[in-house]
CSV table of C-alpha atoms and ligand atoms in Angstrom, one decimal:
chain,number,residue,atom,x,y,z
A,1329,MET,CA,37.1,18.8,39.3
A,1330,ASN,CA,35.1,18.3,35.9
A,1331,LYS,CA,31.4,18.1,36.1
A,1332,LYS,CA,30.0,14.9,34.7
A,1333,TYR,CA,27.0,14.3,32.4
A,1334,LEU,CA,25.0,11.3,31.3
A,1335,ILE,CA,23.0,11.5,28.1
A,1336,THR,CA,20.4,9.0,26.9
A,1337,THR,CA,18.9,9.1,23.4
A,1338,TRP,CA,15.8,7.7,22.0
A,1339,GLY,CA,14.6,8.0,18.4
A,1340,CYS,CA,16.2,8.1,15.1
A,1341,GLN,CA,19.7,9.0,13.6
A,1342,MET,CA,18.8,12.7,13.6
A,1343,ASN,CA,18.3,12.5,17.4
A,1344,GLU,CA,21.5,10.5,17.8
A,1345,HIS,CA,23.4,13.1,15.9
A,1346,ASP,CA,21.8,15.9,17.9
A,1347,SER,CA,23.1,14.2,21.0
A,1348,GLU,CA,26.6,14.1,19.6
A,1349,LYS,CA,26.3,17.8,19.2
A,1350,ILE,CA,24.9,18.3,22.8
A,1351,GLU,CA,27.9,16.2,24.0
A,1352,GLY,CA,30.2,18.4,21.9
A,1353,ILE,CA,28.8,21.5,23.6
A,1354,LEU,CA,29.0,19.9,27.1
A,1355,ASN,CA,32.7,19.0,26.5
A,1356,SER,CA,33.4,22.5,25.4
A,1357,LEU,CA,32.0,23.7,28.7
A,1358,GLY,CA,34.4,21.4,30.6
A,1359,TYR,CA,31.9,18.5,31.3
A,1360,ILE,CA,33.1,14.9,30.9
A,1361,SER,CA,30.7,11.9,30.3
A,1362,THR,CA,29.9,9.2,32.6
A,1363,ASP,CA,27.5,6.2,32.4
A,1364,ASN,CA,26.9,6.2,36.1
A,1365,LYS,CA,23.7,8.0,37.1
A,1366,GLU,CA,24.9,8.2,40.7
A,1367,SER,CA,27.9,10.3,39.9
A,1368,ALA,CA,26.4,12.5,37.2
A,1369,ASN,CA,25.9,16.2,37.8
A,1370,LEU,CA,23.7,16.5,34.8
A,1371,ILE,CA,21.4,13.9,33.3
A,1372,ILE,CA,20.0,14.6,29.8
A,1373,TYR,CA,17.3,12.7,28.1
A,1374,ASN,CA,16.9,13.3,24.3
A,1375,THR,CA,13.4,12.1,23.5
A,1376,CYS,CA,11.4,10.8,20.6
A,1377,LEU,CA,7.7,11.2,19.8
A,1378,VAL,CA,7.2,9.0,16.8
A,1379,ARG,CA,5.3,6.2,18.4
A,1380,GLU,CA,3.6,5.8,21.8
A,1381,ASN,CA,6.0,3.3,23.2
A,1382,ALA,CA,8.9,5.8,22.6
A,1383,GLU,CA,7.1,8.2,24.7
A,1384,LEU,CA,6.2,5.8,27.5
A,1385,LYS,CA,9.8,4.8,27.8
A,1386,VAL,CA,10.8,8.4,28.5
A,1387,TYR,CA,8.2,8.9,31.2
A,1388,GLY,CA,9.2,5.6,32.9
A,1389,ASN,CA,12.8,6.6,32.9
A,1390,LEU,CA,12.1,10.1,34.1
A,1391,GLY,CA,9.9,8.6,37.0
A,1392,GLU,CA,12.9,6.6,38.1
A,1393,LEU,CA,15.0,9.8,38.5
A,1394,LYS,CA,12.9,11.1,41.3
A,1395,GLY,CA,14.6,9.3,44.1
A,1396,LEU,CA,18.1,10.2,42.7
A,1397,LYS,CA,17.1,13.9,42.7
A,1398,ARG,CA,15.9,13.6,46.3
A,1399,LYS,CA,19.2,12.2,47.3
A,1400,ASN,CA,21.2,14.7,45.3
A,1401,PRO,CA,19.3,17.9,45.0
A,1402,ASP,CA,22.3,19.5,43.1
A,1403,LEU,CA,21.8,17.1,40.2
A,1404,ILE,CA,20.4,18.8,37.1
A,1405,ILE,CA,17.8,16.8,35.1
A,1406,ALA,CA,17.3,18.1,31.5
A,1407,VAL,CA,14.8,16.7,28.9
A,1408,CYS,CA,15.0,17.7,25.3
A,1409,GLY,CA,14.2,16.5,21.8
A,1410,CYS,CA,11.1,15.8,19.8
A,1411,MET,CA,8.7,15.1,22.8
A,1412,MET,CA,9.4,18.6,24.2
A,1413,GLN,CA,8.1,20.3,21.1
A,1414,LYS,CA,4.6,19.3,22.2
A,1415,GLU,CA,2.9,21.5,24.7
A,1416,GLU,CA,0.9,18.7,26.3
A,1417,VAL,CA,4.1,16.9,27.1
A,1418,ARG,CA,5.6,19.9,28.8
A,1419,SER,CA,2.4,20.3,30.9
A,1420,ILE,CA,2.6,16.6,32.0
A,1421,ILE,CA,6.3,17.1,33.0
A,1422,LYS,CA,5.4,20.3,34.9
A,1423,GLU,CA,2.7,18.6,36.7
A,1424,LYS,CA,4.0,15.1,37.4
A,1425,TYR,CA,7.7,15.2,37.0
A,1426,SER,CA,8.6,18.4,38.9
A,1427,HIS,CA,12.0,17.0,39.6
A,1428,VAL,CA,13.0,18.0,36.0
A,1429,ASP,CA,15.0,21.1,36.0
A,1430,LEU,CA,15.4,22.1,32.4
A,1431,ILE,CA,13.4,21.5,29.2
A,1432,PHE,CA,14.5,22.5,25.8
A,1433,GLY,CA,13.6,21.5,22.2
A,1434,THR,CA,15.0,20.4,18.9
A,1435,HIS,CA,15.5,24.0,17.5
A,1436,ASN,CA,17.4,25.5,20.4
A,1437,PHE,CA,19.8,22.8,21.9
A,1438,HIS,CA,22.7,25.0,20.6
A,1439,LYS,CA,21.7,27.4,23.4
A,1440,LEU,CA,22.5,24.9,26.1
A,1441,PRO,CA,25.4,26.9,27.6
A,1442,GLU,CA,23.1,30.0,28.2
A,1443,LEU,CA,20.2,27.7,29.4
A,1444,LEU,CA,22.5,26.0,31.9
A,1445,GLU,CA,23.6,29.4,33.2
A,1446,SER,CA,20.1,30.8,33.5
A,1447,TYR,CA,19.0,27.7,35.3
A,1448,ASP,CA,22.0,28.0,37.7
A,1449,GLN,CA,20.9,31.5,38.6
A,1450,LYS,CA,17.3,30.6,39.4
A,1451,ARG,CA,17.3,27.0,40.3
A,1452,ASN,CA,13.6,26.7,39.2
A,1453,MET,CA,12.3,24.5,36.4
A,1454,LEU,CA,13.3,26.4,33.1
A,1455,ILE,CA,11.4,25.7,30.0
A,1456,ASP,CA,12.6,27.1,26.6
A,1457,VAL,CA,11.3,25.6,23.5
A,1458,TRP,CA,11.1,27.2,20.0
A,1459,ASN,CA,8.3,26.2,17.6
A,1460,ASP,CA,10.6,26.4,14.7
A,1461,SER,CA,13.6,28.4,13.5
A,1462,PRO,CA,14.4,29.7,10.0
A,1463,ASP,CA,18.2,29.4,10.7
A,1464,ILE,CA,20.6,26.6,10.4
A,1465,VAL,CA,23.3,26.8,13.0
A,1466,GLU,CA,26.7,25.9,11.8
A,1467,ASN,CA,29.8,25.0,13.7
A,1468,ILE,CA,28.4,23.4,16.7
A,1469,PRO,CA,31.1,21.4,18.4
A,1470,THR,CA,30.4,17.6,18.1
A,1471,LYS,CA,31.6,14.6,20.0
A,1472,ARG,CA,31.2,11.8,17.6
A,1473,LYS,CA,30.5,8.3,18.7
A,1474,TYR,CA,32.9,6.7,16.2
A,1475,ASP,CA,36.2,8.0,14.7
A,1476,PHE,CA,35.7,6.2,11.3
A,1477,LYS,CA,32.1,7.0,10.5
A,1478,ALA,CA,30.0,10.1,10.9
A,1479,PHE,CA,26.6,11.6,10.5
A,1480,ILE,CA,26.2,14.8,8.5
A,1481,ASN,CA,23.0,16.7,8.5
A,1482,ILE,CA,22.0,17.8,5.0
A,1483,MET,CA,18.6,19.1,5.8
A,1484,TYR,CA,16.3,19.6,8.7
A,1485,GLY,CA,12.6,19.3,9.2
A,1486,CYS,CA,10.0,17.9,6.9
A,1487,ASN,CA,7.2,19.3,4.7
A,1488,ASN,CA,5.5,16.1,3.8
A,1489,PHE,CA,2.9,15.8,6.5
A,1490,CYS,CA,2.2,12.1,6.1
A,1491,SER,CA,-1.1,12.0,8.0
A,1492,TYR,CA,0.1,9.5,10.7
A,1493,CYS,CA,3.5,11.3,11.4
A,1494,ILE,CA,4.5,13.8,14.2
A,1495,VAL,CA,7.9,14.6,12.8
A,1496,PRO,CA,6.8,17.7,10.8
A,1497,TYR,CA,5.5,19.1,14.0
A,1498,THR,CA,8.6,18.3,16.2
A,1499,ARG,CA,11.2,19.2,13.5
A,1500,GLY,CA,9.6,22.2,11.8
A,1501,ARG,CA,9.7,23.1,8.1
A,1502,GLU,CA,12.1,21.6,5.7
A,1503,LYS,CA,15.4,23.5,5.4
A,1504,SER,CA,18.4,22.5,3.4
A,1505,ARG,CA,21.9,23.2,4.5
A,1506,ASN,CA,24.2,25.0,2.1
A,1507,PRO,CA,26.2,22.5,-0.1
A,1508,GLU,CA,29.4,24.4,0.7
A,1509,ASP,CA,28.9,23.8,4.4
A,1510,ILE,CA,28.2,20.1,3.8
A,1511,LEU,CA,31.2,19.7,1.7
A,1512,ALA,CA,33.4,21.6,4.2
A,1513,GLU,CA,32.3,19.2,6.9
A,1514,ALA,CA,32.8,16.1,4.8
A,1515,ILE,CA,36.3,17.2,3.7
A,1516,LYS,CA,37.3,18.0,7.3
A,1517,LEU,CA,36.0,14.6,8.5
A,1518,SER,CA,37.9,12.7,5.7
A,1519,LYS,CA,41.2,14.5,6.6
A,1520,GLU,CA,40.7,13.5,10.2
A,1521,GLY,CA,40.5,9.9,9.0
A,1522,TYR,CA,36.8,9.3,8.8
A,1523,LYS,CA,36.1,6.7,6.1
A,1524,GLU,CA,32.2,6.8,5.9
A,1525,ILE,CA,29.7,9.5,6.1
A,1526,THR,CA,25.9,9.2,6.4
A,1527,LEU,CA,23.9,12.1,5.1
A,1528,LEU,CA,20.9,12.8,7.2
A,1529,GLY,CA,17.5,14.2,6.2
A,1530,GLN,CA,13.8,13.1,6.6
A,1531,ASN,CA,13.4,13.2,2.9
A,1532,VAL,CA,16.9,13.5,1.2
A,1533,ASN,CA,15.4,13.4,-2.2
A,1534,SER,CA,13.9,16.9,-1.8
A,1535,TYR,CA,17.4,18.2,-0.8
A,1536,GLY,CA,18.1,21.7,-2.2
A,1537,LYS,CA,14.6,22.9,-2.8
A,1538,THR,CA,14.8,25.7,-0.1
A,1539,LEU,CA,18.3,27.0,-1.3
A,1540,GLU,CA,18.7,30.2,-3.1
A,1541,ASN,CA,20.8,28.4,-5.8
A,1542,GLN,CA,19.1,25.2,-6.2
A,1543,VAL,CA,21.2,22.0,-6.0
A,1544,THR,CA,19.7,18.6,-6.3
A,1545,PHE,CA,20.5,15.7,-4.0
A,1546,ALA,CA,22.1,13.9,-6.9
A,1547,GLN,CA,24.4,16.9,-7.6
A,1548,LEU,CA,25.4,16.9,-4.0
A,1549,LEU,CA,26.4,13.3,-4.2
A,1550,TYR,CA,28.5,13.9,-7.3
A,1551,MET,CA,30.3,16.7,-5.3
A,1552,LEU,CA,30.9,14.5,-2.2
A,1553,ASN,CA,32.1,11.6,-4.4
A,1554,GLU,CA,35.1,13.8,-5.4
A,1555,ILE,CA,36.5,13.8,-1.9
A,1556,GLU,CA,39.5,11.6,-2.3
A,1557,GLU,CA,40.1,10.3,1.2
A,1558,LEU,CA,36.5,9.4,1.7
A,1559,GLU,CA,35.5,5.7,1.1
A,1560,ARG,CA,31.8,5.5,1.6
A,1561,ILE,CA,28.8,7.7,1.4
A,1562,ARG,CA,25.4,6.6,2.8
A,1563,PHE,CA,22.2,8.6,3.1
A,1564,MET,CA,18.8,8.3,4.8
A,1565,THR,CA,15.8,8.5,4.1
A,1566,SER,CA,14.4,8.5,0.6
A,1567,HIS,CA,10.8,9.3,-0.1
A,1568,PRO,CA,9.4,7.3,-3.1
A,1569,LYS,CA,7.6,10.3,-4.4
A,1570,ASP,CA,10.8,12.3,-5.0
A,1571,LEU,CA,13.2,9.6,-6.1
A,1572,SER,CA,14.5,10.8,-9.5
A,1573,ASP,CA,16.3,9.0,-12.4
A,1574,GLU,CA,19.1,11.5,-11.8
A,1575,LEU,CA,19.5,10.0,-8.3
A,1576,ILE,CA,19.5,6.4,-9.5
A,1577,ASP,CA,22.2,7.5,-12.0
A,1578,ALA,CA,24.2,9.1,-9.3
A,1579,ILE,CA,24.1,5.9,-7.1
A,1580,LYS,CA,25.2,4.0,-10.1
A,1581,ASN,CA,28.0,6.4,-11.2
A,1582,CYS,CA,29.5,7.4,-7.9
A,1583,ASP,CA,31.9,4.8,-6.7
A,1584,LYS,CA,31.7,5.9,-3.1
A,1585,VAL,CA,28.0,6.1,-2.8
A,1586,CYS,CA,26.8,2.8,-1.3
A,1587,ASN,CA,24.5,0.4,-3.1
A,1588,HIS,CA,21.8,0.7,-0.5
A,1589,LEU,CA,18.5,2.5,-0.6
A,1590,HIS,CA,16.1,2.8,2.3
A,1591,LEU,CA,12.8,3.5,0.6
A,1592,PRO,CA,9.8,3.3,2.9
A,1593,PHE,CA,6.6,2.3,1.3
A,1594,GLN,CA,4.4,2.2,4.5
A,1595,ALA,CA,1.4,0.5,2.9
A,1596,GLY,CA,0.4,-1.3,-0.2
A,1597,SER,CA,-3.2,-0.3,-0.7
A,1598,ASN,CA,-3.8,2.8,-2.9
A,1599,LYS,CA,-6.8,3.7,-0.6
A,1600,ILE,CA,-4.4,3.8,2.4
A,1601,LEU,CA,-1.6,5.4,0.7
A,1602,LYS,CA,-3.9,8.2,-0.3
A,1603,ILE,CA,-5.2,8.8,3.3
A,1604,MET,CA,-1.6,8.6,4.5
A,1605,ASN,CA,-0.8,11.5,2.2
A,1606,ARG,CA,2.1,9.6,0.6
A,1607,LYS,CA,1.6,10.9,-2.9
A,1608,TYR,CA,2.4,7.8,-4.8
A,1609,THR,CA,0.5,4.6,-5.7
A,1610,LYS,CA,1.4,0.9,-5.3
A,1611,GLU,CA,2.0,0.6,-8.9
A,1612,LYS,CA,4.4,3.5,-8.9
A,1613,TYR,CA,6.3,2.1,-6.1
A,1614,LEU,CA,6.6,-1.3,-7.7
A,1615,ASP,CA,7.8,0.4,-11.0
A,1616,LEU,CA,10.3,2.3,-9.0
A,1617,VAL,CA,11.6,-0.9,-7.4
A,1618,LYS,CA,11.8,-2.6,-10.7
A,1619,LYS,CA,13.8,0.3,-12.3
A,1620,ILE,CA,16.2,0.5,-9.3
A,1621,ARG,CA,16.9,-3.2,-9.4
A,1622,LYS,CA,17.5,-3.1,-13.1
A,1623,GLU,CA,19.8,-0.1,-13.0
A,1624,ILE,CA,21.7,-1.1,-9.9
A,1625,PRO,CA,21.5,-5.0,-9.9
A,1626,ASP,CA,23.4,-5.4,-6.5
A,1627,VAL,CA,21.4,-2.8,-4.6
A,1628,SER,CA,20.1,-3.6,-1.3
A,1629,LEU,CA,16.6,-2.3,-0.7
A,1630,THR,CA,15.2,-1.8,2.7
A,1631,THR,CA,11.9,-0.2,3.7
A,1632,ASP,CA,9.5,0.9,6.6
A,1633,ILE,CA,5.9,-0.6,6.8
A,1634,ILE,CA,3.1,0.5,9.0
A,1635,VAL,CA,0.4,-2.1,10.0
A,1636,GLY,CA,-3.1,-1.1,11.0
A,1637,PHE,CA,-3.4,2.4,9.8
A,1638,PRO,CA,-7.0,3.6,10.3
A,1639,GLY,CA,-9.5,2.2,7.8
A,1640,GLU,CA,-7.0,-0.7,6.8
A,1641,THR,CA,-9.2,-3.7,5.8
A,1642,LYS,CA,-8.2,-7.3,5.3
A,1643,GLU,CA,-7.9,-6.6,1.6
A,1644,ASP,CA,-5.8,-3.4,2.1
A,1645,PHE,CA,-3.4,-5.4,4.2
A,1646,GLU,CA,-3.1,-8.1,1.5
A,1647,GLU,CA,-1.8,-5.3,-0.8
A,1648,THR,CA,0.9,-4.6,1.7
A,1649,LEU,CA,1.9,-8.3,1.6
A,1650,ASP,CA,1.8,-8.2,-2.1
A,1651,VAL,CA,4.3,-5.4,-2.3
A,1652,VAL,CA,6.5,-7.3,0.2
A,1653,ARG,CA,6.4,-10.4,-2.0
A,1654,LYS,CA,7.1,-8.5,-5.2
A,1655,SER,CA,9.8,-6.2,-3.9
A,1656,ASN,CA,12.3,-8.7,-2.4
A,1657,PHE,CA,13.3,-6.4,0.4
A,1658,ASP,CA,16.6,-7.2,2.0
A,1659,SER,CA,15.1,-6.0,5.3
A,1660,ALA,CA,12.3,-3.9,6.7
A,1661,PHE,CA,11.4,-1.9,9.8
A,1662,THR,CA,7.9,-2.8,10.7
A,1663,PHE,CA,5.6,-0.8,12.9
A,1664,LEU,CA,2.2,-1.1,14.5
A,1665,TYR,CA,0.3,2.1,13.7
A,1666,SER,CA,0.4,4.3,16.8
A,1667,VAL,CA,-2.0,7.2,17.3
A,1668,ARG,CA,-0.2,10.5,17.5
A,1669,GLU,CA,-2.4,13.3,18.9
A,1670,GLY,CA,-2.1,16.4,16.7
A,1671,THR,CA,-1.8,14.4,13.4
A,1672,PRO,CA,-4.8,14.1,11.0
A,1673,ALA,CA,-4.8,10.3,11.3
A,1674,ALA,CA,-5.5,10.5,15.0
A,1675,LYS,CA,-8.9,12.0,14.3
A,1676,MET,CA,-9.8,9.2,11.8
A,1677,SER,CA,-12.8,7.2,13.1
A,1678,GLU,CA,-11.9,3.7,11.8
A,1679,GLN,CA,-9.1,2.7,14.1
A,1680,VAL,CA,-8.1,-0.9,13.7
A,1681,PRO,CA,-8.5,-2.9,16.9
A,1682,ASP,CA,-5.2,-4.0,18.6
A,1683,GLU,CA,-5.8,-7.7,18.2
A,1684,ILE,CA,-6.2,-7.4,14.4
A,1685,LYS,CA,-3.1,-5.2,14.2
A,1686,HIS,CA,-1.0,-7.7,16.1
A,1687,GLU,CA,-2.3,-10.6,13.9
A,1688,ARG,CA,-1.5,-8.7,10.8
A,1689,PHE,CA,1.9,-7.7,12.1
A,1690,GLN,CA,2.9,-11.4,12.7
A,1691,ARG,CA,1.7,-12.3,9.2
A,1692,LEU,CA,3.8,-9.4,7.8
A,1693,LEU,CA,6.9,-10.8,9.7
A,1694,ASP,CA,6.2,-14.3,8.4
A,1695,THR,CA,6.2,-12.9,5.0
A,1696,LEU,CA,9.2,-10.7,5.3
A,1697,HIS,CA,11.6,-13.0,7.1
A,1698,PRO,CA,11.9,-15.8,4.6
A,1699,ILE,CA,12.6,-13.2,1.9
A,1700,SER,CA,15.4,-11.6,3.9
A,1701,LEU,CA,16.9,-15.1,4.6
A,1702,LYS,CA,16.7,-16.0,0.9
A,1703,ARG,CA,18.3,-12.7,-0.1
A,1704,ASN,CA,21.2,-13.3,2.4
A,1705,LYS,CA,21.7,-16.9,1.4
A,1706,GLU,CA,22.2,-15.7,-2.3
A,1707,LEU,CA,25.4,-14.0,-0.9
A,1708,ILE,CA,27.1,-17.2,0.4
A,1709,ASN,CA,30.6,-17.5,-1.1
A,1710,ARG,CA,30.6,-14.0,-2.4
A,1711,GLU,CA,33.3,-11.5,-1.3
A,1712,PHE,CA,32.5,-8.0,0.1
A,1713,LYS,CA,34.4,-5.0,1.3
A,1714,VAL,CA,33.5,-4.6,4.9
A,1715,LEU,CA,34.1,-1.6,7.2
A,1716,VAL,CA,34.9,-3.2,10.5
A,1717,GLU,CA,32.9,-1.4,13.2
A,1718,ASP,CA,33.1,-3.3,16.5
A,1719,ILE,CA,33.6,-6.5,18.4
A,1720,SER,CA,30.7,-8.8,17.7
A,1721,LYS,CA,27.9,-8.4,20.3
A,1722,ASN,CA,27.3,-12.2,20.8
A,1723,ASP,CA,30.8,-13.5,20.4
A,1724,ASP,CA,33.7,-11.5,21.5
A,1725,THR,CA,36.2,-13.6,19.5
A,1726,LYS,CA,34.6,-12.1,16.4
A,1727,LEU,CA,34.3,-8.7,14.8
A,1728,SER,CA,31.3,-7.1,13.1
A,1729,GLY,CA,31.1,-4.8,10.2
A,1730,ARG,CA,28.9,-3.7,7.3
A,1731,THR,CA,29.1,-4.3,3.7
A,1732,ASP,CA,28.6,-1.5,1.1
A,1733,THR,CA,24.9,-2.8,1.0
A,1734,ASN,CA,24.6,-2.2,4.8
A,1735,ARG,CA,24.5,-5.8,5.9
A,1736,LEU,CA,25.8,-6.7,9.2
A,1737,ILE,CA,28.5,-9.5,9.0
A,1738,HIS,CA,30.5,-11.3,11.7
A,1739,PHE,CA,33.9,-12.8,11.2
A,1740,LYS,CA,37.0,-13.7,13.2
A,1741,GLY,CA,39.6,-11.1,13.3
A,1742,ASN,CA,42.0,-8.9,15.4
A,1743,LYS,CA,40.3,-6.0,17.1
A,1744,GLU,CA,43.0,-3.8,15.7
A,1745,LEU,CA,41.1,-4.1,12.4
A,1746,ILE,CA,38.2,-1.9,13.8
A,1747,SER,CA,37.9,1.2,11.5
A,1748,GLU,CA,39.6,-0.6,8.6
A,1749,ILE,CA,38.1,-1.9,5.4
A,1750,VAL,CA,38.7,-5.6,4.8
A,1751,ASN,CA,37.6,-8.2,2.3
A,1752,VAL,CA,35.2,-10.9,3.7
A,1753,ARG,CA,33.8,-13.9,2.1
A,1754,VAL,CA,30.4,-14.8,3.2
A,1755,THR,CA,30.2,-18.3,4.7
A,1756,ASP,CA,26.8,-18.5,6.2
A,1757,ALA,CA,23.6,-16.5,6.2
A,1758,LYS,CA,20.8,-15.8,8.8
A,1759,THR,CA,17.8,-13.7,8.5
A,1760,TRP,CA,19.4,-10.6,10.0
A,1761,THR,CA,23.1,-11.2,9.7
A,1762,LEU,CA,25.8,-12.9,7.7
A,1763,GLU,CA,28.8,-14.9,8.8
A,1764,GLY,CA,32.1,-14.7,7.0
A,1765,GLU,CA,35.9,-15.0,7.0
A,1766,ILE,CA,38.5,-12.5,6.1
A,1767,VAL,CA,40.3,-13.1,2.9
A,1768,GLU,CA,43.6,-11.6,2.1
B,933,SAH,N1,11.4,10.6,7.3
B,933,SAH,C1,11.6,9.3,7.4
B,933,SAH,C2,11.5,8.7,8.8
B,933,SAH,C3,10.2,9.0,9.5
B,933,SAH,S1,9.9,8.2,11.1
B,933,SAH,C4,10.6,8.7,6.4
B,933,SAH,O1,9.8,9.4,6.0
B,933,SAH,O2,10.8,7.6,6.1
B,933,SAH,C5,10.4,6.5,10.7
B,933,SAH,C6,9.2,5.6,10.4
B,933,SAH,O3,8.3,5.5,11.5
B,933,SAH,C7,8.3,6.0,9.2
B,933,SAH,O4,8.9,5.6,8.0
B,933,SAH,C8,7.1,5.2,9.6
B,933,SAH,O5,7.1,3.9,9.0
B,933,SAH,C9,7.1,5.0,11.1
B,933,SAH,N2,6.1,5.9,11.7
B,933,SAH,C10,6.0,7.2,11.7
B,933,SAH,N3,4.9,7.6,12.4
B,933,SAH,C11,4.3,6.5,12.8
B,933,SAH,C12,3.1,6.2,13.6
B,933,SAH,N4,2.3,7.1,14.0
B,933,SAH,N5,2.8,4.9,13.8
B,933,SAH,C13,3.6,3.9,13.4
B,933,SAH,N6,4.7,4.1,12.7
B,933,SAH,C14,5.1,5.4,12.4
B,934,SF4,FE1,7.1,11.7,8.6
B,934,SF4,FE2,6.3,11.5,6.1
B,934,SF4,FE3,8.0,13.4,6.9
B,934,SF4,FE4,8.9,10.9,6.9
B,934,SF4,S1,8.2,12.1,5.1
B,934,SF4,S2,9.2,12.4,8.5
B,934,SF4,S3,7.1,9.8,7.5
B,934,SF4,S4,6.0,13.2,7.5
B,935,F3S,FE1,13.4,11.1,15.1
B,935,F3S,FE2,11.6,10.4,16.9
B,935,F3S,FE3,12.0,12.9,16.4
B,935,F3S,S1,12.0,9.4,14.9
B,935,F3S,S2,12.7,13.1,14.3
B,935,F3S,S3,13.5,11.5,17.3
B,935,F3S,S4,10.1,12.0,16.7
């Protein structure tokens, strides 16, 4: 009988895609997936360290597995991903979560078959985490969540060391994947019927810098745009310091590249941007936004914002609100600053009290939401091509999909349409989503 695994993933798209590869590896070993903990032979938690709440969730979930392991001693509990890259986390697990059997990291999950075998021989907690790896491992089997849209890694790691961020420590130094390998994967997917690809990297704008024959991200987009069967190309994330005119042109000129830019600005005050080590100013960011909106009028702009970075005064926070008002973001991910041990910001003395952080956070949302609503209302009566993704979460008589500009839209339709691209006219707009109807 096939062994069964259950995998739970926290964190970003990078982690989600790693989990797709872990699933691919397990399938190739004969495992099948289950969503029932009780019947699983192997439970894997793929973890995130980016903010404290991500970390706490994992500890909570691990604690809950204690009883299950007692009832079923043959169950293998594995933990992997960004949290495991940190030694202190591994020590906590050794001490307090001794029911965990296997720990591996972000650089060696492709070794899972060997790790499972070694564990099986000794049946003692096995820890194998690599600090970094210069190699990019190709051809890892992948079990993709969807059969019409797919993630493709174009680079790994990060060299930016924003002073609040743990990612450069959990994902290692920046490495770009060869354009030939990326193209081959995209062509293969398009032949299999995939319509949309999302190119993944912590800072896609610096793609190519580590390659022997340097290729820019814009050049990569032009190459991918040639793949005939492919309909849509998305990418995440763009760092404002590296966003070139060449890239803006590529988005404009490549018909398959979606009109959406996720361009985190994090904070509006130049003082804070400097201590965040972001390497741009508020003025430069606003100029960039102006240029992008002028060159690509229909573009959707989204961003990430951190509230309560150490040393953030009332005046600094007002600068963040000012950027929000001037940029007309379509939507934003907002975060309360979270201390990450091991990053430079964790040692900064002027931490902002929680109460003030929460107060500012609410003001930020109160500023952002009416703008998102206004942006969405402007779309009423317009028609968009929508990739149908699923049955709507709140109303199972409806479908949900995304426009080229990455907006979520709900509309009535037959579920046979999932994975198709249809024309939808916007009939109503909310802050987060649009409502629409299919037009023939
Ligand atoms: N490489 C991407 C994503 C990084 S993590 C980028 O640079 O945009 C995603 C977001 O988490 C960041 O953009 C930032 O807004 C937020 N983030 C990272 N570290 C954080 C911390 N310590 N506290 C709060 N938010 C954080
Ligand atoms: Fe973190 Fe900055 Fe790298 Fe993004 S660019 S992953 S925020 S260090
Ligand atoms: Fe992603 Fe979290 Fe790691 S945001 S890179 S899974 S720390």
